[in-house]
Short mmCIF file of N, CA and C and ligand atoms in Angstrom, two decimals:
data_model
loop_
_atom_site.label_atom_id
_atom_site.label_comp_id
_atom_site.label_asym_id
_atom_site.label_seq_id
_atom_site.Cartn_x
_atom_site.Cartn_y
_atom_site.Cartn_z
N UNK A 1 0.84 -1.20 0.00
CA UNK A 1 0.00 0.00 0.00
C UNK A 1 0.88 1.26 0.00
N UNK A 2 0.43 2.30 -0.69
CA UNK A 2 1.18 3.56 -0.70
C UNK A 2 1.10 4.21 0.69
N UNK A 3 2.21 4.68 1.20
CA UNK A 3 2.20 5.34 2.51
C UNK A 3 2.65 6.79 2.37
N UNK A 4 2.28 7.58 3.39
CA UNK A 4 2.70 8.98 3.39
C UNK A 4 4.22 9.05 3.48
N UNK A 5 4.78 10.09 2.92
CA UNK A 5 6.24 10.20 2.96
C UNK A 5 6.69 10.32 4.41
N UNK A 6 7.78 9.68 4.73
CA UNK A 6 8.28 9.70 6.10
C UNK A 6 7.78 8.54 6.92
N UNK A 7 6.74 7.83 6.43
CA UNK A 7 6.21 6.68 7.16
C UNK A 7 6.53 5.39 6.40
N UNK A 8 6.67 4.31 7.19
CA UNK A 8 6.90 3.01 6.57
C UNK A 8 6.09 1.96 7.33
N UNK A 9 5.53 1.01 6.61
CA UNK A 9 4.72 -0.02 7.26
C UNK A 9 5.54 -1.28 7.46
N UNK A 10 5.44 -1.83 8.67
CA UNK A 10 6.13 -3.09 8.94
C UNK A 10 5.09 -4.04 9.55
N UNK A 11 4.95 -5.22 8.98
CA UNK A 11 3.93 -6.15 9.47
C UNK A 11 4.29 -6.63 10.88
N UNK A 12 3.33 -6.47 11.80
CA UNK A 12 3.51 -6.98 13.16
C UNK A 12 2.83 -8.35 13.28
N UNK A 13 1.57 -8.41 12.84
CA UNK A 13 0.84 -9.68 12.80
C UNK A 13 0.26 -9.84 11.40
N UNK A 14 0.59 -10.95 10.78
CA UNK A 14 0.10 -11.21 9.42
C UNK A 14 -1.37 -11.62 9.47
N UNK A 15 -2.01 -11.62 8.31
CA UNK A 15 -3.42 -12.03 8.25
C UNK A 15 -3.59 -13.46 8.75
N UNK A 16 -2.58 -14.32 8.50
CA UNK A 16 -2.67 -15.71 8.98
C UNK A 16 -2.60 -15.77 10.50
N UNK A 17 -1.72 -14.95 11.09
CA UNK A 17 -1.63 -14.93 12.56
C UNK A 17 -2.90 -14.36 13.18
N UNK A 18 -3.48 -13.37 12.52
CA UNK A 18 -4.73 -12.79 13.01
C UNK A 18 -5.84 -13.84 12.96
N UNK A 19 -5.89 -14.56 11.86
CA UNK A 19 -6.92 -15.60 11.70
C UNK A 19 -6.79 -16.66 12.80
N UNK A 20 -5.56 -17.07 13.07
CA UNK A 20 -5.35 -18.09 14.10
C UNK A 20 -5.77 -17.56 15.47
N UNK A 21 -5.46 -16.30 15.74
CA UNK A 21 -5.84 -15.70 17.04
C UNK A 21 -7.36 -15.63 17.16
N UNK A 22 -8.03 -15.27 16.08
CA UNK A 22 -9.50 -15.17 16.13
C UNK A 22 -10.13 -16.55 16.27
N UNK A 23 -9.54 -17.55 15.64
CA UNK A 23 -10.04 -18.91 15.82
C UNK A 23 -9.96 -19.33 17.29
N UNK A 24 -8.85 -19.00 17.92
CA UNK A 24 -8.68 -19.35 19.35
C UNK A 24 -9.73 -18.63 20.20
N UNK A 25 -9.91 -17.34 19.92
CA UNK A 25 -10.89 -16.56 20.68
C UNK A 25 -12.30 -17.12 20.48
N UNK A 26 -12.62 -17.43 19.23
CA UNK A 26 -13.97 -17.92 18.91
C UNK A 26 -14.27 -19.23 19.63
N UNK A 27 -13.27 -20.10 19.71
CA UNK A 27 -13.47 -21.38 20.41
C UNK A 27 -13.82 -21.14 21.87
N UNK A 28 -13.08 -20.25 22.50
CA UNK A 28 -13.33 -19.96 23.92
C UNK A 28 -14.69 -19.30 24.10
N UNK A 29 -15.00 -18.36 23.23
CA UNK A 29 -16.28 -17.64 23.34
C UNK A 29 -17.44 -18.61 23.14
N UNK A 30 -17.30 -19.52 22.18
CA UNK A 30 -18.37 -20.50 21.91
C UNK A 30 -18.62 -21.37 23.14
N UNK A 31 -17.54 -21.76 23.81
CA UNK A 31 -17.70 -22.60 25.00
C UNK A 31 -18.56 -21.91 26.05
N UNK A 32 -18.37 -20.60 26.19
CA UNK A 32 -19.09 -19.87 27.24
C UNK A 32 -20.49 -19.42 26.79
N UNK A 33 -20.66 -19.07 25.54
CA UNK A 33 -21.89 -18.37 25.14
C UNK A 33 -22.87 -19.19 24.30
N UNK A 34 -22.48 -20.36 23.83
CA UNK A 34 -23.40 -21.16 23.02
C UNK A 34 -24.68 -21.43 23.82
N UNK A 35 -25.81 -21.21 23.20
CA UNK A 35 -27.10 -21.48 23.85
C UNK A 35 -27.60 -20.35 24.73
N UNK A 36 -26.85 -19.23 24.78
CA UNK A 36 -27.26 -18.13 25.66
C UNK A 36 -27.71 -16.89 24.88
N UNK A 37 -27.74 -16.99 23.58
CA UNK A 37 -28.14 -15.88 22.70
C UNK A 37 -27.54 -14.54 23.16
N UNK A 38 -26.21 -14.46 23.20
CA UNK A 38 -25.58 -13.23 23.70
C UNK A 38 -25.76 -12.06 22.74
N UNK A 39 -25.54 -10.86 23.29
CA UNK A 39 -25.50 -9.65 22.46
C UNK A 39 -24.03 -9.24 22.36
N UNK A 40 -23.50 -9.25 21.15
CA UNK A 40 -22.13 -8.78 20.93
C UNK A 40 -22.20 -7.32 20.54
N UNK A 41 -21.45 -6.49 21.24
CA UNK A 41 -21.48 -5.05 20.96
C UNK A 41 -20.12 -4.63 20.41
N UNK A 42 -20.09 -4.26 19.15
CA UNK A 42 -18.86 -3.78 18.52
C UNK A 42 -18.70 -2.29 18.74
N UNK A 43 -17.45 -1.88 18.98
CA UNK A 43 -17.16 -0.46 19.22
C UNK A 43 -16.59 0.13 17.92
N UNK A 44 -17.37 0.98 17.29
CA UNK A 44 -16.96 1.60 16.01
C UNK A 44 -15.93 2.69 16.24
N UNK A 45 -15.07 3.01 15.21
CA UNK A 45 -15.08 2.28 13.97
C UNK A 45 -14.13 1.07 14.02
N UNK A 46 -13.13 1.15 14.89
CA UNK A 46 -12.00 0.24 14.81
C UNK A 46 -12.33 -1.24 14.80
N UNK A 47 -13.44 -1.65 15.47
CA UNK A 47 -13.70 -3.08 15.64
C UNK A 47 -14.46 -3.70 14.48
N UNK A 48 -14.78 -2.93 13.44
CA UNK A 48 -15.72 -3.48 12.46
C UNK A 48 -15.20 -4.71 11.72
N UNK A 49 -13.91 -4.77 11.45
CA UNK A 49 -13.38 -5.94 10.72
C UNK A 49 -13.24 -7.13 11.67
N UNK A 50 -12.73 -6.87 12.86
CA UNK A 50 -12.60 -7.92 13.88
C UNK A 50 -13.97 -8.52 14.20
N UNK A 51 -14.95 -7.66 14.42
CA UNK A 51 -16.31 -8.12 14.73
C UNK A 51 -16.83 -9.02 13.61
N UNK A 52 -16.65 -8.58 12.37
CA UNK A 52 -17.23 -9.35 11.26
C UNK A 52 -16.51 -10.69 11.10
N UNK A 53 -15.22 -10.74 11.35
CA UNK A 53 -14.52 -12.03 11.27
C UNK A 53 -14.88 -12.92 12.45
N UNK A 54 -14.98 -12.33 13.63
CA UNK A 54 -15.29 -13.12 14.83
C UNK A 54 -16.68 -13.76 14.74
N UNK A 55 -17.68 -12.97 14.41
CA UNK A 55 -19.05 -13.51 14.45
C UNK A 55 -19.27 -14.61 13.42
N UNK A 56 -18.48 -14.56 12.33
CA UNK A 56 -18.65 -15.62 11.33
C UNK A 56 -18.03 -16.93 11.77
N UNK A 57 -17.30 -16.91 12.86
CA UNK A 57 -16.76 -18.16 13.41
C UNK A 57 -17.61 -18.66 14.58
N UNK A 58 -18.67 -17.95 14.92
CA UNK A 58 -19.54 -18.35 16.03
C UNK A 58 -20.82 -18.92 15.43
N UNK A 59 -20.98 -20.26 15.54
CA UNK A 59 -22.09 -20.92 14.83
C UNK A 59 -23.26 -21.20 15.77
N UNK A 60 -23.70 -20.17 16.47
CA UNK A 60 -24.87 -20.30 17.34
C UNK A 60 -25.59 -18.96 17.34
N UNK A 61 -26.87 -18.94 17.75
CA UNK A 61 -27.63 -17.69 17.71
C UNK A 61 -27.03 -16.60 18.61
N UNK A 62 -26.94 -15.42 18.06
CA UNK A 62 -26.46 -14.26 18.83
C UNK A 62 -27.00 -13.00 18.18
N UNK A 63 -26.95 -11.90 18.93
CA UNK A 63 -27.37 -10.61 18.38
C UNK A 63 -26.16 -9.70 18.29
N UNK A 64 -26.29 -8.70 17.42
CA UNK A 64 -25.18 -7.74 17.26
C UNK A 64 -25.66 -6.32 17.39
N UNK A 65 -24.90 -5.54 18.09
CA UNK A 65 -25.15 -4.10 18.21
C UNK A 65 -23.81 -3.38 18.00
N UNK A 66 -23.91 -2.10 17.74
CA UNK A 66 -22.68 -1.29 17.61
C UNK A 66 -22.84 -0.01 18.39
N UNK A 67 -21.76 0.42 19.01
CA UNK A 67 -21.75 1.72 19.67
C UNK A 67 -20.61 2.53 19.06
N UNK A 68 -20.72 3.84 19.22
CA UNK A 68 -19.63 4.70 18.75
C UNK A 68 -19.28 5.67 19.86
N UNK A 69 -18.01 5.74 20.19
CA UNK A 69 -17.54 6.64 21.24
C UNK A 69 -16.74 7.75 20.60
N UNK A 70 -16.61 8.85 21.29
CA UNK A 70 -15.62 9.83 20.84
C UNK A 70 -15.00 10.46 22.07
N UNK A 71 -13.72 10.76 21.95
CA UNK A 71 -13.07 11.47 23.05
C UNK A 71 -12.84 12.89 22.58
N UNK A 72 -12.93 13.81 23.50
CA UNK A 72 -12.78 15.20 23.10
C UNK A 72 -11.84 15.91 24.06
N UNK A 73 -11.32 17.03 23.65
CA UNK A 73 -10.42 17.80 24.50
C UNK A 73 -8.98 17.75 24.00
N UNK A 74 -8.66 16.73 23.20
CA UNK A 74 -7.30 16.62 22.66
C UNK A 74 -7.38 15.83 21.37
N UNK A 75 -6.60 16.19 20.39
CA UNK A 75 -6.74 15.53 19.09
C UNK A 75 -5.90 14.26 18.96
N UNK A 76 -4.78 14.21 19.66
CA UNK A 76 -3.90 13.07 19.44
C UNK A 76 -3.93 12.07 20.59
N UNK A 77 -4.09 12.53 21.78
CA UNK A 77 -4.02 11.67 22.96
C UNK A 77 -5.42 11.59 23.57
N UNK A 78 -5.83 10.40 24.00
CA UNK A 78 -7.13 10.26 24.64
C UNK A 78 -7.17 11.17 25.88
N UNK A 79 -8.19 12.04 25.93
CA UNK A 79 -8.24 13.04 27.00
C UNK A 79 -8.89 12.49 28.26
N UNK A 80 -9.57 11.36 28.12
CA UNK A 80 -10.29 10.83 29.27
C UNK A 80 -11.72 11.30 29.31
N UNK A 81 -12.04 12.29 28.49
CA UNK A 81 -13.42 12.75 28.42
C UNK A 81 -14.06 12.05 27.23
N UNK A 82 -14.83 11.02 27.55
CA UNK A 82 -15.40 10.19 26.49
C UNK A 82 -16.89 10.48 26.41
N UNK A 83 -17.44 10.49 25.23
CA UNK A 83 -18.90 10.53 25.12
C UNK A 83 -19.38 9.53 24.09
N UNK A 84 -20.65 9.20 24.23
CA UNK A 84 -21.27 8.21 23.37
C UNK A 84 -21.92 8.93 22.20
N UNK A 85 -21.48 8.58 20.99
CA UNK A 85 -22.07 9.20 19.79
C UNK A 85 -23.27 8.40 19.30
N UNK A 86 -23.20 7.09 19.54
CA UNK A 86 -24.26 6.18 19.07
C UNK A 86 -24.35 5.05 20.08
N UNK A 87 -25.55 4.80 20.60
CA UNK A 87 -25.70 3.79 21.64
C UNK A 87 -26.42 2.55 21.10
N UNK A 88 -26.57 1.54 21.96
CA UNK A 88 -27.30 0.33 21.58
C UNK A 88 -28.77 0.66 21.38
N UNK A 89 -29.36 0.01 20.40
CA UNK A 89 -30.76 0.31 20.07
C UNK A 89 -31.73 -0.74 20.62
N UNK A 90 -31.20 -1.75 21.29
CA UNK A 90 -32.06 -2.79 21.84
C UNK A 90 -31.86 -2.83 23.35
N UNK A 91 -32.79 -3.49 24.07
CA UNK A 91 -32.58 -3.59 25.52
C UNK A 91 -31.56 -4.71 25.80
N UNK A 92 -30.64 -4.43 26.70
CA UNK A 92 -29.65 -5.47 27.05
C UNK A 92 -29.88 -5.95 28.48
N UNK A 93 -30.93 -5.45 29.10
CA UNK A 93 -31.23 -5.85 30.48
C UNK A 93 -31.45 -7.37 30.54
N UNK A 94 -30.74 -8.02 31.44
CA UNK A 94 -30.90 -9.46 31.64
C UNK A 94 -30.19 -10.31 30.59
N UNK A 95 -29.51 -9.68 29.64
CA UNK A 95 -28.85 -10.45 28.58
C UNK A 95 -27.36 -10.62 28.87
N UNK A 96 -26.78 -11.59 28.17
CA UNK A 96 -25.33 -11.81 28.26
C UNK A 96 -24.67 -10.95 27.20
N UNK A 97 -23.90 -9.98 27.64
CA UNK A 97 -23.33 -8.98 26.73
C UNK A 97 -21.81 -9.17 26.64
N UNK A 98 -21.33 -9.19 25.39
CA UNK A 98 -19.88 -9.27 25.16
C UNK A 98 -19.48 -8.09 24.29
N UNK A 99 -18.65 -7.22 24.83
CA UNK A 99 -18.16 -6.06 24.08
C UNK A 99 -16.96 -6.50 23.24
N UNK A 100 -16.98 -6.11 21.98
CA UNK A 100 -15.92 -6.50 21.03
C UNK A 100 -15.17 -5.25 20.59
N UNK A 101 -13.88 -5.23 20.92
CA UNK A 101 -13.07 -4.03 20.68
C UNK A 101 -11.79 -4.42 19.95
N UNK A 102 -11.27 -3.52 19.16
CA UNK A 102 -10.02 -3.84 18.46
C UNK A 102 -8.82 -3.71 19.39
N UNK A 103 -8.73 -2.59 20.12
CA UNK A 103 -7.54 -2.39 20.96
C UNK A 103 -7.89 -1.65 22.25
N UNK A 104 -7.28 -2.08 23.33
CA UNK A 104 -7.36 -1.34 24.60
C UNK A 104 -6.00 -0.72 24.84
N UNK A 105 -6.00 0.61 24.91
CA UNK A 105 -4.75 1.36 25.00
C UNK A 105 -4.68 1.97 26.41
N UNK A 106 -5.11 3.21 26.59
CA UNK A 106 -5.14 3.79 27.94
C UNK A 106 -6.21 3.11 28.81
N UNK A 107 -7.22 2.55 28.18
CA UNK A 107 -8.32 1.94 28.92
C UNK A 107 -9.44 2.91 29.25
N UNK A 108 -9.27 4.16 28.89
CA UNK A 108 -10.27 5.18 29.26
C UNK A 108 -11.59 4.97 28.51
N UNK A 109 -11.52 4.62 27.23
CA UNK A 109 -12.74 4.41 26.45
C UNK A 109 -13.55 3.25 27.01
N UNK A 110 -12.85 2.15 27.28
CA UNK A 110 -13.54 0.95 27.74
C UNK A 110 -14.05 1.08 29.16
N UNK A 111 -13.34 1.81 29.99
CA UNK A 111 -13.82 2.06 31.36
C UNK A 111 -15.14 2.80 31.29
N UNK A 112 -15.18 3.81 30.44
CA UNK A 112 -16.42 4.58 30.27
C UNK A 112 -17.53 3.67 29.75
N UNK A 113 -17.24 2.90 28.70
CA UNK A 113 -18.28 2.09 28.06
C UNK A 113 -18.80 1.00 28.98
N UNK A 114 -17.89 0.31 29.68
CA UNK A 114 -18.33 -0.78 30.55
C UNK A 114 -19.18 -0.22 31.70
N UNK A 115 -18.81 0.93 32.24
CA UNK A 115 -19.62 1.56 33.30
C UNK A 115 -21.01 1.91 32.77
N UNK A 116 -21.03 2.47 31.57
CA UNK A 116 -22.30 2.86 30.94
C UNK A 116 -23.20 1.62 30.73
N UNK A 117 -22.62 0.55 30.22
CA UNK A 117 -23.42 -0.65 29.92
C UNK A 117 -23.88 -1.35 31.20
N UNK A 118 -23.02 -1.33 32.23
CA UNK A 118 -23.36 -1.95 33.51
C UNK A 118 -24.66 -1.37 34.07
N UNK A 119 -24.86 -0.08 33.87
CA UNK A 119 -26.07 0.57 34.40
C UNK A 119 -27.33 0.07 33.72
N UNK A 120 -27.18 -0.55 32.57
CA UNK A 120 -28.34 -1.10 31.86
C UNK A 120 -28.68 -2.52 32.33
N UNK A 121 -27.98 -2.98 33.34
CA UNK A 121 -28.25 -4.24 34.03
C UNK A 121 -28.29 -5.49 33.14
N UNK A 122 -27.22 -5.71 32.38
CA UNK A 122 -27.12 -6.99 31.66
C UNK A 122 -26.91 -8.12 32.67
N UNK A 123 -27.25 -9.37 32.28
CA UNK A 123 -27.02 -10.51 33.18
C UNK A 123 -25.52 -10.67 33.41
N UNK A 124 -24.75 -10.60 32.32
CA UNK A 124 -23.30 -10.63 32.41
C UNK A 124 -22.73 -9.62 31.41
N UNK A 125 -21.54 -9.13 31.71
CA UNK A 125 -20.91 -8.14 30.84
C UNK A 125 -19.42 -8.45 30.77
N UNK A 126 -18.95 -8.81 29.59
CA UNK A 126 -17.53 -9.15 29.45
C UNK A 126 -16.95 -8.43 28.24
N UNK A 127 -15.62 -8.48 28.16
CA UNK A 127 -14.91 -7.75 27.11
C UNK A 127 -13.97 -8.68 26.33
N UNK A 128 -14.07 -8.59 25.01
CA UNK A 128 -13.15 -9.31 24.13
C UNK A 128 -12.40 -8.27 23.31
N UNK A 129 -11.08 -8.27 23.38
CA UNK A 129 -10.35 -7.34 22.51
C UNK A 129 -9.25 -8.09 21.77
N UNK A 130 -9.06 -7.69 20.53
CA UNK A 130 -8.04 -8.36 19.73
C UNK A 130 -6.64 -7.99 20.21
N UNK A 131 -6.46 -6.71 20.57
CA UNK A 131 -5.13 -6.26 20.99
C UNK A 131 -5.19 -5.54 22.33
N UNK A 132 -4.21 -5.85 23.15
CA UNK A 132 -4.11 -5.23 24.47
C UNK A 132 -2.73 -4.57 24.54
N UNK A 133 -2.74 -3.26 24.80
CA UNK A 133 -1.46 -2.52 24.92
C UNK A 133 -1.31 -2.07 26.37
N UNK A 134 -0.93 -2.99 27.27
CA UNK A 134 -0.95 -2.68 28.71
C UNK A 134 0.03 -1.58 29.12
N UNK A 135 1.09 -1.38 28.32
CA UNK A 135 2.10 -0.38 28.68
C UNK A 135 1.54 1.03 28.72
N UNK A 136 0.39 1.27 28.10
CA UNK A 136 -0.17 2.62 28.02
C UNK A 136 -1.35 2.83 28.98
N UNK A 137 -1.64 1.83 29.80
CA UNK A 137 -2.87 1.88 30.59
C UNK A 137 -2.89 3.04 31.59
N UNK A 138 -4.01 3.76 31.62
CA UNK A 138 -4.23 4.79 32.64
C UNK A 138 -5.37 4.40 33.57
N UNK A 139 -6.28 3.56 33.07
CA UNK A 139 -7.39 3.08 33.89
C UNK A 139 -7.44 1.56 33.75
N UNK A 140 -7.57 0.84 34.89
CA UNK A 140 -7.56 -0.62 34.81
C UNK A 140 -8.81 -1.16 34.11
N UNK A 141 -8.61 -2.10 33.21
CA UNK A 141 -9.73 -2.70 32.48
C UNK A 141 -9.57 -4.21 32.56
N UNK A 142 -10.65 -4.90 32.88
CA UNK A 142 -10.61 -6.36 32.88
C UNK A 142 -10.93 -6.85 31.48
N UNK A 143 -9.97 -7.56 30.88
CA UNK A 143 -10.17 -8.11 29.54
C UNK A 143 -10.36 -9.62 29.68
N UNK A 144 -11.54 -10.09 29.28
CA UNK A 144 -11.86 -11.50 29.47
C UNK A 144 -11.31 -12.37 28.34
N UNK A 145 -11.28 -11.82 27.14
CA UNK A 145 -10.74 -12.55 25.99
C UNK A 145 -9.81 -11.60 25.25
N UNK A 146 -8.55 -11.98 25.12
CA UNK A 146 -7.57 -11.10 24.49
C UNK A 146 -6.78 -11.88 23.43
N UNK A 147 -6.59 -11.27 22.27
CA UNK A 147 -5.88 -11.93 21.18
C UNK A 147 -4.37 -11.77 21.29
N UNK A 148 -3.90 -10.54 21.27
CA UNK A 148 -2.46 -10.25 21.30
C UNK A 148 -2.15 -9.20 22.36
N UNK A 149 -1.03 -9.37 23.05
CA UNK A 149 -0.46 -8.29 23.85
C UNK A 149 0.48 -7.55 22.91
N UNK A 150 0.25 -6.26 22.69
CA UNK A 150 1.03 -5.56 21.66
C UNK A 150 1.99 -4.56 22.28
N UNK A 151 3.09 -4.29 21.57
CA UNK A 151 4.08 -3.32 22.07
C UNK A 151 3.57 -1.89 21.92
N UNK A 152 4.25 -0.96 22.58
CA UNK A 152 3.85 0.45 22.53
C UNK A 152 4.37 1.08 21.24
N UNK A 153 3.72 0.70 20.14
CA UNK A 153 4.08 1.29 18.85
C UNK A 153 2.81 1.70 18.13
N UNK A 154 2.94 2.55 17.14
CA UNK A 154 1.75 3.04 16.45
C UNK A 154 1.29 1.97 15.46
N UNK A 155 0.11 1.41 15.72
CA UNK A 155 -0.38 0.30 14.92
C UNK A 155 -1.51 0.73 14.00
N UNK A 156 -1.49 0.19 12.81
CA UNK A 156 -2.55 0.46 11.83
C UNK A 156 -2.93 -0.86 11.16
N UNK A 157 -4.06 -0.83 10.49
CA UNK A 157 -4.53 -1.98 9.73
C UNK A 157 -5.54 -2.79 10.50
N UNK A 158 -6.23 -3.67 9.77
CA UNK A 158 -7.25 -4.54 10.36
C UNK A 158 -8.23 -3.72 11.23
N UNK A 159 -8.61 -2.55 10.72
CA UNK A 159 -9.58 -1.70 11.42
C UNK A 159 -8.96 -0.47 12.06
N UNK A 160 -7.66 -0.55 12.39
CA UNK A 160 -7.01 0.59 13.07
C UNK A 160 -6.52 1.61 12.04
N UNK A 161 -6.67 2.87 12.41
CA UNK A 161 -6.34 3.93 11.45
C UNK A 161 -5.22 4.84 11.93
N UNK A 162 -4.69 5.57 10.95
CA UNK A 162 -3.92 6.78 11.24
C UNK A 162 -4.56 7.85 10.37
N UNK A 163 -5.15 8.86 11.00
CA UNK A 163 -5.88 9.92 10.28
C UNK A 163 -6.86 9.30 9.27
N UNK A 164 -7.58 8.28 9.74
CA UNK A 164 -8.62 7.59 8.97
C UNK A 164 -8.08 6.74 7.81
N UNK A 165 -6.78 6.68 7.66
CA UNK A 165 -6.21 5.83 6.60
C UNK A 165 -5.79 4.48 7.20
N UNK A 166 -5.58 3.52 6.34
CA UNK A 166 -4.98 2.21 6.64
C UNK A 166 -5.93 1.20 7.30
N UNK A 167 -7.18 1.57 7.57
CA UNK A 167 -8.07 0.60 8.22
C UNK A 167 -8.23 -0.66 7.38
N UNK A 168 -8.10 -0.52 6.08
CA UNK A 168 -8.35 -1.63 5.15
C UNK A 168 -7.14 -2.54 4.93
N UNK A 169 -6.03 -2.31 5.61
CA UNK A 169 -4.89 -3.23 5.49
C UNK A 169 -5.28 -4.58 6.09
N UNK A 170 -5.01 -5.68 5.42
CA UNK A 170 -5.39 -7.00 5.97
C UNK A 170 -4.51 -7.45 7.13
N UNK A 171 -3.31 -6.88 7.25
CA UNK A 171 -2.41 -7.24 8.35
C UNK A 171 -2.39 -6.11 9.38
N UNK A 172 -1.92 -6.43 10.58
CA UNK A 172 -1.71 -5.39 11.60
C UNK A 172 -0.26 -4.94 11.45
N UNK A 173 -0.07 -3.64 11.21
CA UNK A 173 1.27 -3.13 10.90
C UNK A 173 1.69 -2.04 11.87
N UNK A 174 3.00 -1.92 12.02
CA UNK A 174 3.58 -0.79 12.75
C UNK A 174 3.78 0.32 11.73
N UNK A 175 3.28 1.51 12.06
CA UNK A 175 3.51 2.65 11.19
C UNK A 175 4.78 3.34 11.70
N UNK A 176 5.88 3.01 11.08
CA UNK A 176 7.16 3.55 11.55
C UNK A 176 7.25 5.02 11.19
N UNK A 177 7.81 5.80 12.12
CA UNK A 177 7.86 7.24 11.91
C UNK A 177 6.74 7.95 12.66
N UNK A 178 5.81 7.17 13.28
CA UNK A 178 4.74 7.75 14.12
C UNK A 178 4.85 7.16 15.49
N UNK A 179 4.37 7.87 16.51
CA UNK A 179 4.37 7.32 17.87
C UNK A 179 3.01 7.62 18.48
C1 PRP B 201 -9.50 3.35 19.49
C2 PRP B 201 -9.93 1.92 19.79
C3 PRP B 201 -10.60 2.04 21.12
C4 PRP B 201 -9.87 3.19 21.77
C5 PRP B 201 -8.88 2.63 22.72
O1 PRP B 201 -10.57 4.03 18.92
O2 PRP B 201 -10.80 1.42 18.81
O3 PRP B 201 -11.97 2.34 21.02
O4 PRP B 201 -9.16 3.90 20.75
O5 PRP B 201 -8.14 3.67 23.30
P1 PRP B 201 -8.08 3.93 24.86
O6 PRP B 201 -7.90 2.59 25.52
O7 PRP B 201 -6.86 4.82 24.98
O8 PRP B 201 -9.32 4.62 25.29
P2 PRP B 201 -10.44 5.50 18.32
O9 PRP B 201 -10.80 6.50 19.38
O10 PRP B 201 -9.12 5.64 17.65
O11 PRP B 201 -11.62 5.54 17.26
P3 PRP B 201 -11.91 4.55 16.03
O12 PRP B 201 -12.27 3.20 16.60
O13 PRP B 201 -13.05 5.19 15.32
O14 PRP B 201 -10.65 4.49 15.19
#
């Protein structure tokens, strides 16, 4: 793919490694959620590819919802002030809810979202994320299903963007020259 001058892409996890990680996650999720008609909630935009690959490996009835968060107050660094741009459109009270996220970085977005969803009184509420970047954590987040522990580097691809570019890369790449 063409990159901006000064930047270079280096594959961190190939599409094959991503597929294997999602297969492992799907097996574990199926063991826990089969027969419970869970609601999977994808966090836009980053999780859209992960969500679509994950749900196609789950061969039992489930529902899907999407939420959209935005942080404000700073353009490059998560400010901690999160708001909900788009919420769930169905009731999740009494249901088994699994939040599906691409990456947990500072943890501020997920702390906000899990607190918000908890107030809607789901029967259970858990989190599945493809990538966990614990080195950047500012708020503790319990991750029930995690694909990769990733280094503190600027990652793009497989849903992750830099200035809205690169989400369509099939591999997860380090964008060298950015931090
Ligand atoms: C990313 C990611 C998480 C959040 C994690 O989304 O998808 O939602 O940041 O960061 P945190 O742990 O520091 O809160 P982003 O805000 O980049 O929006 P996007 O999903 O639309 O790309």
